[in-house]
mmCIF file of C-alpha atoms and ligand atoms in Angstrom:
data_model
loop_
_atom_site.group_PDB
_atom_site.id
_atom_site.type_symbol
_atom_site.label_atom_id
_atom_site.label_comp_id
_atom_site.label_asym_id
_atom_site.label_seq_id
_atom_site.Cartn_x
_atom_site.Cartn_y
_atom_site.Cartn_z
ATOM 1 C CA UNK M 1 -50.724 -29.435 15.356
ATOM 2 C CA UNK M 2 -47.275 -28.245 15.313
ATOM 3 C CA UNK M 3 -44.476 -28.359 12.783
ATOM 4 C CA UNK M 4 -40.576 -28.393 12.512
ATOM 5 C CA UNK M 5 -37.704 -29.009 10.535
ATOM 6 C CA UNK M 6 -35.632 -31.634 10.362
ATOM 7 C CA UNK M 7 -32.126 -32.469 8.394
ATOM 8 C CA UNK M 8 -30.479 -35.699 7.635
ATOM 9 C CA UNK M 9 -27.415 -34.576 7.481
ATOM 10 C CA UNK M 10 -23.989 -35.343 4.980
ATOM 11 C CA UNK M 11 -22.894 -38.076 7.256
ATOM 12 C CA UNK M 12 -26.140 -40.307 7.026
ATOM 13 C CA UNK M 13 -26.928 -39.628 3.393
ATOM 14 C CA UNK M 14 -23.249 -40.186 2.174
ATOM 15 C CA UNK M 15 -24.439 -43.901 3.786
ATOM 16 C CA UNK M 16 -27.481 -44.287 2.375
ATOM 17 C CA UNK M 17 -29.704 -43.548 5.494
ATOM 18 C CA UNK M 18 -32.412 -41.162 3.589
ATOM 19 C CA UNK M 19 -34.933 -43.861 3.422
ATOM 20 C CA UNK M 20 -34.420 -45.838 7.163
ATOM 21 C CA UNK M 21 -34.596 -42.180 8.739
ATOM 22 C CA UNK M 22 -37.509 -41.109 6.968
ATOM 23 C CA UNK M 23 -38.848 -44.229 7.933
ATOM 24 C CA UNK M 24 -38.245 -43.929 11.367
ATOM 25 C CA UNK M 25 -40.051 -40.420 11.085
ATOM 26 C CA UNK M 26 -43.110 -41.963 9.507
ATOM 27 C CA UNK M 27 -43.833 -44.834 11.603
ATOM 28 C CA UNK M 28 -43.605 -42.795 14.775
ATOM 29 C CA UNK M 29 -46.764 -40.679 13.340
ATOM 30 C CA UNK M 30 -45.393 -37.624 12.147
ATOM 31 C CA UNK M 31 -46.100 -36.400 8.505
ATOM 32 C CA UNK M 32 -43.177 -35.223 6.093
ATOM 33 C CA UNK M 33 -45.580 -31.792 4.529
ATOM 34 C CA UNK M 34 -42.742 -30.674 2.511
ATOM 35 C CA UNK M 35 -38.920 -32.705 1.521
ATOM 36 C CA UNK M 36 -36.139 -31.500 -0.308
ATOM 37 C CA UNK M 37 -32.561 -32.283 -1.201
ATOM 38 C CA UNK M 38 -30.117 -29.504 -0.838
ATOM 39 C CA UNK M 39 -26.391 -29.141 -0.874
ATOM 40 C CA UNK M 40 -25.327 -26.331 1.443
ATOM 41 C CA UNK M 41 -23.301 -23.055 0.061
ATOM 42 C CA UNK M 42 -20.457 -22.685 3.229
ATOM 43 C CA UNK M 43 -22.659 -19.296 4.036
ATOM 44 C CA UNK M 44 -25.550 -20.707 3.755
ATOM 45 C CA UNK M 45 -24.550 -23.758 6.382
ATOM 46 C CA UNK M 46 -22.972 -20.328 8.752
ATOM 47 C CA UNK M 47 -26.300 -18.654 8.460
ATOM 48 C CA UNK M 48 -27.984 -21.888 9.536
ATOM 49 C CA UNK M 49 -25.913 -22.219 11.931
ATOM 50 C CA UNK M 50 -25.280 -18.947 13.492
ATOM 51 C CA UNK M 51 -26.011 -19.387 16.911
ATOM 52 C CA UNK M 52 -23.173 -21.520 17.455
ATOM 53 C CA UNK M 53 -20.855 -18.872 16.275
ATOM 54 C CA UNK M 54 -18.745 -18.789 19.104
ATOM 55 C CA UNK M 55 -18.648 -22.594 19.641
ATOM 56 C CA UNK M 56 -15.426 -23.977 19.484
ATOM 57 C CA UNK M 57 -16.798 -26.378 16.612
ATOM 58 C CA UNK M 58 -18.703 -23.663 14.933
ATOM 59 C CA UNK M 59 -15.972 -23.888 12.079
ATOM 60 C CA UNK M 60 -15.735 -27.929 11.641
ATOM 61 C CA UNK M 61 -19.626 -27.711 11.905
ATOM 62 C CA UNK M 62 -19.711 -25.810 8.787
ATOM 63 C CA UNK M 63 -17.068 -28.050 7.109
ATOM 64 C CA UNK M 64 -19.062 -30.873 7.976
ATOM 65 C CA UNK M 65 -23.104 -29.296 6.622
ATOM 66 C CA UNK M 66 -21.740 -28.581 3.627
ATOM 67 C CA UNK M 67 -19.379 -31.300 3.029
ATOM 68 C CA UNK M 68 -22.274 -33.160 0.696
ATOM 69 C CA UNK M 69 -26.040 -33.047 0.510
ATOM 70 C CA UNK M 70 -28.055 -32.882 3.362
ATOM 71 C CA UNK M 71 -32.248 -33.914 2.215
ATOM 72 C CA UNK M 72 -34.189 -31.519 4.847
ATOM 73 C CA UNK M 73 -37.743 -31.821 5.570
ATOM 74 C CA UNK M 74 -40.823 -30.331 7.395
ATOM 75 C CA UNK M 75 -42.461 -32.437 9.773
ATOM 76 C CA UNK M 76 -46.230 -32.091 11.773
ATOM 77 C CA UNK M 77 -48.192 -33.735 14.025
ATOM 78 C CA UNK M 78 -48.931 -32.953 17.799
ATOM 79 C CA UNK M 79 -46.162 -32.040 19.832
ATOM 80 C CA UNK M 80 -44.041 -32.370 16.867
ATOM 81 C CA UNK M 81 -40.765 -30.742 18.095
ATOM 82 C CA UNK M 82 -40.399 -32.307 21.398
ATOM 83 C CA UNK M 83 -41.119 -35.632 19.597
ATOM 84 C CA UNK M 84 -38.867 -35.118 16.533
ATOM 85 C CA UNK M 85 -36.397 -34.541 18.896
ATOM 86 C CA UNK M 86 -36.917 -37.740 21.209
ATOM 87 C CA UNK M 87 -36.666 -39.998 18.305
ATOM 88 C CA UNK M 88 -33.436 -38.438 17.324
ATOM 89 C CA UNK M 89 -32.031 -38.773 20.663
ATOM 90 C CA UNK M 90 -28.986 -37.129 22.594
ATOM 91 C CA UNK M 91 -26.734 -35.234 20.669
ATOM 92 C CA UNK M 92 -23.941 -37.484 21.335
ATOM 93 C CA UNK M 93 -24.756 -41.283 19.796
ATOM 94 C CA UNK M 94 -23.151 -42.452 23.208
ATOM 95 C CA UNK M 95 -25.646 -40.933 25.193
ATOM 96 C CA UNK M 96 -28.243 -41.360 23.045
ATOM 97 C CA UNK M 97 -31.526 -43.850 23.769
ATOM 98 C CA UNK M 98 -31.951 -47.558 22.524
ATOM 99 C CA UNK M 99 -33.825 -47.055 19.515
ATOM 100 C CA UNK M 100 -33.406 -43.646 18.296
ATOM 101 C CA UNK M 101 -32.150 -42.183 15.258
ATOM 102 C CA UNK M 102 -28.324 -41.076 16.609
ATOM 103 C CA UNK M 103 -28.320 -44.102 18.414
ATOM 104 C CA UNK M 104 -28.628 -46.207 15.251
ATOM 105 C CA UNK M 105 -26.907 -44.272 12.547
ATOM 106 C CA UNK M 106 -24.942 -41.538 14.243
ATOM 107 C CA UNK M 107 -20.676 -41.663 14.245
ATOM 108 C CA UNK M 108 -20.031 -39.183 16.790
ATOM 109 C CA UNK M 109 -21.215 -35.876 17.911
ATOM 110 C CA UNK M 110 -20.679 -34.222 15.093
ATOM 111 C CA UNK M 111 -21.470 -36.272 12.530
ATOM 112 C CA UNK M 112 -24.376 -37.150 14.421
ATOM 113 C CA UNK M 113 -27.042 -38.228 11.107
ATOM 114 C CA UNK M 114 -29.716 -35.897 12.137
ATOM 115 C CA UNK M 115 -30.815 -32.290 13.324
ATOM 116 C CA UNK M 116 -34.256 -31.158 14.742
ATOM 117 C CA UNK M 117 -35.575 -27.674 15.740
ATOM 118 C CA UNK M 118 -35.354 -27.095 19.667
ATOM 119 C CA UNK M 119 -38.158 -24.771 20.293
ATOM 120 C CA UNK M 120 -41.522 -23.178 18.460
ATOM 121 C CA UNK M 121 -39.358 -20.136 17.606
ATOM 122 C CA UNK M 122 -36.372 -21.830 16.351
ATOM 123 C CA UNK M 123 -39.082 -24.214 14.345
ATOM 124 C CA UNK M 124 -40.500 -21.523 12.691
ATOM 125 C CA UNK M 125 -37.096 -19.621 11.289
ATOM 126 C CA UNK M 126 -36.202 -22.972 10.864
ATOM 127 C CA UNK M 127 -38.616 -23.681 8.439
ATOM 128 C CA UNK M 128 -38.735 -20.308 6.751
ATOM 129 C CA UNK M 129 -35.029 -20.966 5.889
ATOM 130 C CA UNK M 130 -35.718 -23.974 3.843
ATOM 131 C CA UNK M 131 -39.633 -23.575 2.417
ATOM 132 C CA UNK M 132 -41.932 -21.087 1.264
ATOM 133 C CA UNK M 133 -45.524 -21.508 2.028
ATOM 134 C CA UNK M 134 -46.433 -22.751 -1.315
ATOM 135 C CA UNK M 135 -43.904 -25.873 -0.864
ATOM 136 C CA UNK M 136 -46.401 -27.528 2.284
ATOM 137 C CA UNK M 137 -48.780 -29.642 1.168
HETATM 138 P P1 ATP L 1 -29.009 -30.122 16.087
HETATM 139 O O1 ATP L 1 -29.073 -28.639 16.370
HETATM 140 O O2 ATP L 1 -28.157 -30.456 14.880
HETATM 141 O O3 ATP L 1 -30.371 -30.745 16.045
HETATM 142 P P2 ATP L 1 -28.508 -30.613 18.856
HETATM 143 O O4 ATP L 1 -29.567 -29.587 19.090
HETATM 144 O O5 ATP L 1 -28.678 -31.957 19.480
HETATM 145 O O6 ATP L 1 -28.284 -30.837 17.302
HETATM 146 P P3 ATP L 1 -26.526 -28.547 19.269
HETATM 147 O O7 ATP L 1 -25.949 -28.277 20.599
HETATM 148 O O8 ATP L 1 -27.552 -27.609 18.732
HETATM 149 O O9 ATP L 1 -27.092 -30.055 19.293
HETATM 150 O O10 ATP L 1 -25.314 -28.663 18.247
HETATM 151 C C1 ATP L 1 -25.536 -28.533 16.851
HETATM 152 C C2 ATP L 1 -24.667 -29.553 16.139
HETATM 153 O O11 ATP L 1 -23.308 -29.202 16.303
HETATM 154 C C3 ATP L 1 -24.766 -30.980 16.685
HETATM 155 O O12 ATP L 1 -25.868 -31.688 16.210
HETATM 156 C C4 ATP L 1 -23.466 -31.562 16.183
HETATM 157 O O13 ATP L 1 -23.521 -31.891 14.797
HETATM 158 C C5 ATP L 1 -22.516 -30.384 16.382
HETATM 159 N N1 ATP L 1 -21.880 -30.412 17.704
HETATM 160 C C6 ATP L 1 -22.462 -30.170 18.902
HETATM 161 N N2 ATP L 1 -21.601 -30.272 19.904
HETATM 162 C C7 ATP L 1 -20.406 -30.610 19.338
HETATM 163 C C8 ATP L 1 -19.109 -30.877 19.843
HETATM 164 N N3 ATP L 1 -18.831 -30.808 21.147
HETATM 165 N N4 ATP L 1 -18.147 -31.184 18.951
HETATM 166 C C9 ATP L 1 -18.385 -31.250 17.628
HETATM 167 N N5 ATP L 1 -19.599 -31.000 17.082
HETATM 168 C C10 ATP L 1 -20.597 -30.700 17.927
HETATM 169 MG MG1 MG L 2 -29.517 -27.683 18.118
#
């Protein structure tokens, strides 16, 4: 069993995507063990964000995280990273897979409806940022 985080970010729950991407989450198999609905301070969204600091759209990034609620959840099940982050798909909806998440409900690479953790490391600081212990269930 493995966990990670993911976000639906300001762009998809602005349009009323909560529901279709938890959906999507759901019937692939993995469990939602802890949900919550945040909005984003602008250091909070840096912090998150941090290792894209020197990125040339580290700064519209930020705009963007905290430009409205985000609802951010913890997800498990086997592989659950690699497969969270299949189902979303490419980071760019144009490049993205038939059938996944960006593909469906993503804009652009940026406001690209979705994030998942990339790696068991990442996962874990990931989650830590968001939930206590006390908040899985
Ligand atoms: P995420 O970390 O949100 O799951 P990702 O791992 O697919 O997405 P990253 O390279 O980590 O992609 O980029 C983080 C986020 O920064 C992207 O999801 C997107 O919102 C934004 N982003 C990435 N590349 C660009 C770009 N070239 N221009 C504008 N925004 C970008
Ligand atoms: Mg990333």
């Amino acid at each position: 069993m493995e966990r990670t985080l993911s976000i639906v970010k300001p762009d998809a729950v602005g349009k009323n995507l909560t529901g279709a991407i938890l959906e999507k989450i759901e019937g692939s198999g993995l469990q939602i063990i802890a949900l919550r609905r945040v909005l984003l301070s602008q250091s909070q969204a840096e912090a998150f964000y941090a290792v894209h600091r020197e990125r040339p759209f580290y700064k519209s990034l930020v705009e963007f995280m905290t430009s409205g609620p985000v609802v951010v959840t913890a997800l498990q099940g086997d592989n659950a990273i690699q497969r969270y982050r299949d189902l979303m798909g490419a980071t760019n909806p144009e490049e993205a897979a038939e059938g996944t998440i960006r593909k469906l409900y993503a804009s652009n690479i940026e406001n690209n409806a979705v994030h998942g953790s990339d790696a068991p490391e990442t996962a874990a600081a990931e989650l830590a940022f968001f939930f206590r212990d006390l908040d899985y269930a």
